[in-house]
Amino acid sequence: CIPVIDGCIDSSAFNFDPNSNTDDGSCCYVSGCTDSTAFNYNDNACFDDSSCIAVVEGCMDANAFNYDSSANTDDAFCI
């Protein structure tokens, strides 16, 4: 009798488990940023690829006095 070992049995998946012998439906095929607080969060990703970019709030209007070239999220306080 072979014991059932649940896991991802698809070798093309990010979370492939070579010790599994029964597919449990957990296979993961999408990589990306999995941090929901990050600027580039990907809600379809199930494997974090270390690509997350922190949210940097600031003025994004290049013509404004307080323009912040490092900002990736407008804070609506441009002067």
mmCIF file of N, CA and C in Angstrom:
data_model
loop_
_atom_site.group_PDB
_atom_site.id
_atom_site.type_symbol
_atom_site.label_atom_id
_atom_site.label_comp_id
_atom_site.label_asym_id
_atom_site.label_seq_id
_atom_site.Cartn_x
_atom_site.Cartn_y
_atom_site.Cartn_z
ATOM 1 N N CYS A 1 0.842 -1.175 0.000
ATOM 2 C CA CYS A 1 0.000 0.000 0.000
ATOM 3 C C CYS A 1 0.893 1.246 0.000
ATOM 4 N N ILE A 2 0.700 2.087 -0.989
ATOM 5 C CA ILE A 2 1.459 3.335 -1.101
ATOM 6 C C ILE A 2 0.686 4.444 -0.398
ATOM 7 N N PRO A 3 1.331 5.163 0.517
ATOM 8 C CA PRO A 3 0.623 6.257 1.208
ATOM 9 C C PRO A 3 0.336 7.417 0.256
ATOM 10 N N VAL A 4 -0.786 8.063 0.446
ATOM 11 C CA VAL A 4 -1.172 9.225 -0.353
ATOM 12 C C VAL A 4 -0.418 10.440 0.180
ATOM 13 N N ILE A 5 0.279 11.110 -0.727
ATOM 14 C CA ILE A 5 0.992 12.346 -0.367
ATOM 15 C C ILE A 5 0.455 13.441 -1.270
ATOM 16 N N ASP A 6 -0.405 14.288 -0.720
ATOM 17 C CA ASP A 6 -1.020 15.379 -1.479
ATOM 18 C C ASP A 6 -0.008 16.488 -1.755
ATOM 19 N N GLY A 7 -0.178 17.149 -2.907
ATOM 20 C CA GLY A 7 0.669 18.277 -3.268
ATOM 21 C C GLY A 7 0.532 18.581 -4.740
ATOM 22 N N CYS A 8 1.384 19.439 -5.220
ATOM 23 C CA CYS A 8 1.389 19.797 -6.647
ATOM 24 C C CYS A 8 2.299 18.816 -7.378
ATOM 25 N N ILE A 9 1.737 18.091 -8.351
ATOM 26 C CA ILE A 9 2.519 17.087 -9.066
ATOM 27 C C ILE A 9 2.914 17.533 -10.479
ATOM 28 N N ASP A 10 2.614 18.794 -10.838
ATOM 29 C CA ASP A 10 2.974 19.331 -12.155
ATOM 30 C C ASP A 10 4.357 19.965 -12.072
ATOM 31 N N SER A 11 5.322 19.376 -12.747
ATOM 32 C CA SER A 11 6.708 19.854 -12.670
ATOM 33 C C SER A 11 6.910 21.245 -13.262
ATOM 34 N N SER A 12 5.935 21.758 -14.004
ATOM 35 C CA SER A 12 6.068 23.109 -14.566
ATOM 36 C C SER A 12 5.562 24.188 -13.609
ATOM 37 N N ALA A 13 4.973 23.787 -12.491
ATOM 38 C CA ALA A 13 4.447 24.745 -11.514
ATOM 39 C C ALA A 13 5.555 25.226 -10.585
ATOM 40 N N PHE A 14 5.371 26.428 -10.044
ATOM 41 C CA PHE A 14 6.360 27.003 -9.127
ATOM 42 C C PHE A 14 6.480 26.186 -7.843
ATOM 43 N N ASN A 15 5.395 25.598 -7.416
ATOM 44 C CA ASN A 15 5.403 24.869 -6.152
ATOM 45 C C ASN A 15 5.346 23.351 -6.347
ATOM 46 N N PHE A 16 5.935 22.861 -7.425
ATOM 47 C CA PHE A 16 6.010 21.431 -7.695
ATOM 48 C C PHE A 16 6.635 20.708 -6.502
ATOM 49 N N ASP A 17 6.007 19.612 -6.099
ATOM 50 C CA ASP A 17 6.516 18.811 -4.987
ATOM 51 C C ASP A 17 6.834 17.408 -5.507
ATOM 52 N N PRO A 18 8.116 17.115 -5.699
ATOM 53 C CA PRO A 18 8.494 15.807 -6.256
ATOM 54 C C PRO A 18 8.143 14.638 -5.331
ATOM 55 N N ASN A 19 7.833 14.914 -4.077
ATOM 56 C CA ASN A 19 7.466 13.856 -3.136
ATOM 57 C C ASN A 19 5.976 13.531 -3.163
ATOM 58 N N SER A 20 5.183 14.379 -3.821
ATOM 59 C CA SER A 20 3.737 14.159 -3.885
ATOM 60 C C SER A 20 3.401 13.110 -4.932
ATOM 61 N N ASN A 21 2.319 12.387 -4.676
ATOM 62 C CA ASN A 21 1.841 11.418 -5.662
ATOM 63 C C ASN A 21 0.351 11.605 -5.973
ATOM 64 N N THR A 22 -0.255 12.624 -5.346
ATOM 65 C CA THR A 22 -1.667 12.937 -5.580
ATOM 66 C C THR A 22 -1.825 14.446 -5.704
ATOM 67 N N ASP A 23 -2.375 14.885 -6.837
ATOM 68 C CA ASP A 23 -2.552 16.325 -7.068
ATOM 69 C C ASP A 23 -3.668 16.855 -6.169
ATOM 70 N N ASP A 24 -3.336 17.875 -5.376
ATOM 71 C CA ASP A 24 -4.336 18.461 -4.467
ATOM 72 C C ASP A 24 -4.908 19.781 -4.984
ATOM 73 N N GLY A 25 -4.590 20.139 -6.224
ATOM 74 C CA GLY A 25 -5.129 21.365 -6.822
ATOM 75 C C GLY A 25 -4.410 22.628 -6.405
ATOM 76 N N SER A 26 -3.264 22.502 -5.773
ATOM 77 C CA SER A 26 -2.558 23.682 -5.261
ATOM 78 C C SER A 26 -1.491 24.225 -6.204
ATOM 79 N N CYS A 27 -1.356 23.663 -7.389
ATOM 80 C CA CYS A 27 -0.291 24.100 -8.297
ATOM 81 C C CYS A 27 -0.378 25.594 -8.591
ATOM 82 N N CYS A 28 0.764 26.243 -8.613
ATOM 83 C CA CYS A 28 0.877 27.694 -8.778
ATOM 84 C C CYS A 28 1.644 27.988 -10.061
ATOM 85 N N TYR A 29 1.071 28.810 -10.945
ATOM 86 C CA TYR A 29 1.690 29.086 -12.237
ATOM 87 C C TYR A 29 2.000 30.560 -12.486
ATOM 88 N N VAL A 30 1.561 31.457 -11.611
ATOM 89 C CA VAL A 30 1.735 32.896 -11.830
ATOM 90 C C VAL A 30 2.683 33.471 -10.780
ATOM 91 N N SER A 31 3.767 34.082 -11.250
ATOM 92 C CA SER A 31 4.682 34.746 -10.319
ATOM 93 C C SER A 31 4.486 36.247 -10.411
ATOM 94 N N GLY A 32 4.857 36.941 -9.361
ATOM 95 C CA GLY A 32 4.725 38.390 -9.321
ATOM 96 C C GLY A 32 4.822 38.865 -7.893
ATOM 97 N N CYS A 33 4.436 40.090 -7.670
ATOM 98 C CA CYS A 33 4.470 40.673 -6.337
ATOM 99 C C CYS A 33 3.214 40.244 -5.586
ATOM 100 N N THR A 34 3.393 39.584 -4.448
ATOM 101 C CA THR A 34 2.256 39.099 -3.665
ATOM 102 C C THR A 34 1.992 39.939 -2.412
ATOM 103 N N ASP A 35 2.703 41.055 -2.272
ATOM 104 C CA ASP A 35 2.501 41.957 -1.122
ATOM 105 C C ASP A 35 1.394 42.948 -1.483
ATOM 106 N N SER A 36 0.244 42.816 -0.842
ATOM 107 C CA SER A 36 -0.911 43.652 -1.192
ATOM 108 C C SER A 36 -0.698 45.130 -0.890
ATOM 109 N N THR A 37 0.326 45.482 -0.149
ATOM 110 C CA THR A 37 0.607 46.893 0.138
ATOM 111 C C THR A 37 1.601 47.494 -0.849
ATOM 112 N N ALA A 38 2.103 46.709 -1.772
ATOM 113 C CA ALA A 38 3.105 47.176 -2.732
ATOM 114 C C ALA A 38 2.455 47.894 -3.911
ATOM 115 N N PHE A 39 3.230 48.752 -4.557
ATOM 116 C CA PHE A 39 2.780 49.522 -5.713
ATOM 117 C C PHE A 39 2.364 48.600 -6.863
ATOM 118 N N ASN A 40 3.094 47.522 -7.063
ATOM 119 C CA ASN A 40 2.861 46.635 -8.205
ATOM 120 C C ASN A 40 2.284 45.279 -7.789
ATOM 121 N N TYR A 41 1.445 45.276 -6.769
ATOM 122 C CA TYR A 41 0.798 44.044 -6.298
ATOM 123 C C TYR A 41 0.054 43.364 -7.441
ATOM 124 N N ASN A 42 0.222 42.052 -7.531
ATOM 125 C CA ASN A 42 -0.466 41.266 -8.556
ATOM 126 C C ASN A 42 -1.372 40.265 -7.852
ATOM 127 N N ASP A 43 -2.665 40.511 -7.865
ATOM 128 C CA ASP A 43 -3.578 39.622 -7.144
ATOM 129 C C ASP A 43 -3.732 38.263 -7.813
ATOM 130 N N ASN A 44 -3.182 38.104 -9.004
ATOM 131 C CA ASN A 44 -3.201 36.808 -9.680
ATOM 132 C C ASN A 44 -1.984 35.959 -9.331
ATOM 133 N N ALA A 45 -0.964 36.581 -8.758
ATOM 134 C CA ALA A 45 0.267 35.866 -8.438
ATOM 135 C C ALA A 45 0.092 34.990 -7.206
ATOM 136 N N CYS A 46 0.668 33.816 -7.280
ATOM 137 C CA CYS A 46 0.639 32.906 -6.140
ATOM 138 C C CYS A 46 2.059 32.559 -5.699
ATOM 139 N N PHE A 47 3.041 33.106 -6.412
ATOM 140 C CA PHE A 47 4.452 32.907 -6.072
ATOM 141 C C PHE A 47 5.140 34.253 -6.115
ATOM 142 N N ASP A 48 5.726 34.674 -5.006
ATOM 143 C CA ASP A 48 6.391 35.977 -4.958
ATOM 144 C C ASP A 48 7.747 35.899 -5.653
ATOM 145 N N ASP A 49 7.951 36.780 -6.639
ATOM 146 C CA ASP A 49 9.205 36.782 -7.402
ATOM 147 C C ASP A 49 10.159 37.887 -6.962
ATOM 148 N N SER A 50 9.925 38.471 -5.819
ATOM 149 C CA SER A 50 10.779 39.530 -5.249
ATOM 150 C C SER A 50 10.788 40.810 -6.088
ATOM 151 N N SER A 51 9.730 41.050 -6.832
ATOM 152 C CA SER A 51 9.665 42.236 -7.682
ATOM 153 C C SER A 51 8.881 43.383 -7.056
ATOM 154 N N CYS A 52 8.442 43.218 -5.821
ATOM 155 C CA CYS A 52 7.599 44.235 -5.185
ATOM 156 C C CYS A 52 8.300 45.593 -5.098
ATOM 157 N N ILE A 53 7.529 46.631 -5.357
ATOM 158 C CA ILE A 53 8.013 48.015 -5.294
ATOM 159 C C ILE A 53 7.198 48.732 -4.226
ATOM 160 N N ALA A 54 7.886 49.334 -3.287
ATOM 161 C CA ALA A 54 7.201 50.050 -2.210
ATOM 162 C C ALA A 54 6.444 51.254 -2.760
ATOM 163 N N VAL A 55 5.324 51.569 -2.147
ATOM 164 C CA VAL A 55 4.553 52.755 -2.506
ATOM 165 C C VAL A 55 5.313 53.982 -1.988
ATOM 166 N N VAL A 56 5.538 54.934 -2.886
ATOM 167 C CA VAL A 56 6.191 56.192 -2.514
ATOM 168 C C VAL A 56 5.241 57.308 -2.902
ATOM 169 N N GLU A 57 4.604 57.900 -1.904
ATOM 170 C CA GLU A 57 3.656 58.975 -2.166
ATOM 171 C C GLU A 57 4.383 60.301 -2.297
ATOM 172 N N GLY A 58 3.858 61.141 -3.161
ATOM 173 C CA GLY A 58 4.435 62.463 -3.362
ATOM 174 C C GLY A 58 3.777 63.150 -4.537
ATOM 175 N N CYS A 59 4.239 64.343 -4.828
ATOM 176 C CA CYS A 59 3.716 65.107 -5.958
ATOM 177 C C CYS A 59 4.334 64.569 -7.243
ATOM 178 N N MET A 60 3.487 64.191 -8.196
ATOM 179 C CA MET A 60 3.972 63.611 -9.446
ATOM 180 C C MET A 60 3.882 64.573 -10.628
ATOM 181 N N ASP A 61 3.512 65.824 -10.364
ATOM 182 C CA ASP A 61 3.422 66.836 -11.419
ATOM 183 C C ASP A 61 4.793 67.479 -11.580
ATOM 184 N N ALA A 62 5.460 67.202 -12.694
ATOM 185 C CA ALA A 62 6.815 67.706 -12.938
ATOM 186 C C ALA A 62 6.886 69.227 -12.964
ATOM 187 N N ASN A 63 5.764 69.908 -13.155
ATOM 188 C CA ASN A 63 5.746 71.365 -13.175
ATOM 189 C C ASN A 63 5.513 71.981 -11.791
ATOM 190 N N ALA A 64 5.262 71.169 -10.803
ATOM 191 C CA ALA A 64 4.974 71.669 -9.459
ATOM 192 C C ALA A 64 6.261 71.973 -8.695
ATOM 193 N N PHE A 65 6.160 72.891 -7.747
ATOM 194 C CA PHE A 65 7.290 73.291 -6.906
ATOM 195 C C PHE A 65 7.818 72.116 -6.079
ATOM 196 N N ASN A 66 6.920 71.295 -5.595
ATOM 197 C CA ASN A 66 7.318 70.180 -4.732
ATOM 198 C C ASN A 66 7.293 68.828 -5.451
ATOM 199 N N TYR A 67 7.591 68.835 -6.738
ATOM 200 C CA TYR A 67 7.652 67.607 -7.533
ATOM 201 C C TYR A 67 8.624 66.620 -6.897
ATOM 202 N N ASP A 68 8.209 65.371 -6.819
ATOM 203 C CA ASP A 68 9.050 64.318 -6.248
ATOM 204 C C ASP A 68 9.282 63.257 -7.317
ATOM 205 N N SER A 69 10.472 63.228 -7.877
ATOM 206 C CA SER A 69 10.775 62.296 -8.966
ATOM 207 C C SER A 69 10.778 60.842 -8.513
ATOM 208 N N SER A 70 10.853 60.608 -7.216
ATOM 209 C CA SER A 70 10.848 59.224 -6.731
ATOM 210 C C SER A 70 9.435 58.715 -6.419
ATOM 211 N N ALA A 71 8.451 59.588 -6.506
ATOM 212 C CA ALA A 71 7.071 59.189 -6.193
ATOM 213 C C ALA A 71 6.485 58.306 -7.289
ATOM 214 N N ASN A 72 5.714 57.314 -6.863
ATOM 215 C CA ASN A 72 4.981 56.484 -7.826
ATOM 216 C C ASN A 72 3.483 56.498 -7.539
ATOM 217 N N THR A 73 3.088 57.259 -6.513
ATOM 218 C CA THR A 73 1.686 57.401 -6.150
ATOM 219 C C THR A 73 1.441 58.866 -5.791
ATOM 220 N N ASP A 74 0.536 59.516 -6.515
ATOM 221 C CA ASP A 74 0.275 60.939 -6.278
ATOM 222 C C ASP A 74 -0.428 61.140 -4.940
ATOM 223 N N ASP A 75 0.086 62.068 -4.147
ATOM 224 C CA ASP A 75 -0.511 62.352 -2.839
ATOM 225 C C ASP A 75 -1.486 63.523 -2.867
ATOM 226 N N ALA A 76 -1.696 64.121 -4.041
ATOM 227 C CA ALA A 76 -2.648 65.220 -4.261
ATOM 228 C C ALA A 76 -2.262 66.491 -3.503
ATOM 229 N N PHE A 77 -0.982 66.668 -3.198
ATOM 230 C CA PHE A 77 -0.516 67.868 -2.502
ATOM 231 C C PHE A 77 0.501 68.670 -3.308
ATOM 232 N N CYS A 78 0.343 68.689 -4.613
ATOM 233 C CA CYS A 78 1.253 69.467 -5.452
ATOM 234 C C CYS A 78 1.035 70.959 -5.253
ATOM 235 N N ILE A 79 2.127 71.695 -5.251
ATOM 236 C CA ILE A 79 2.068 73.158 -5.084
ATOM 237 C C ILE A 79 2.586 73.788 -6.361
#
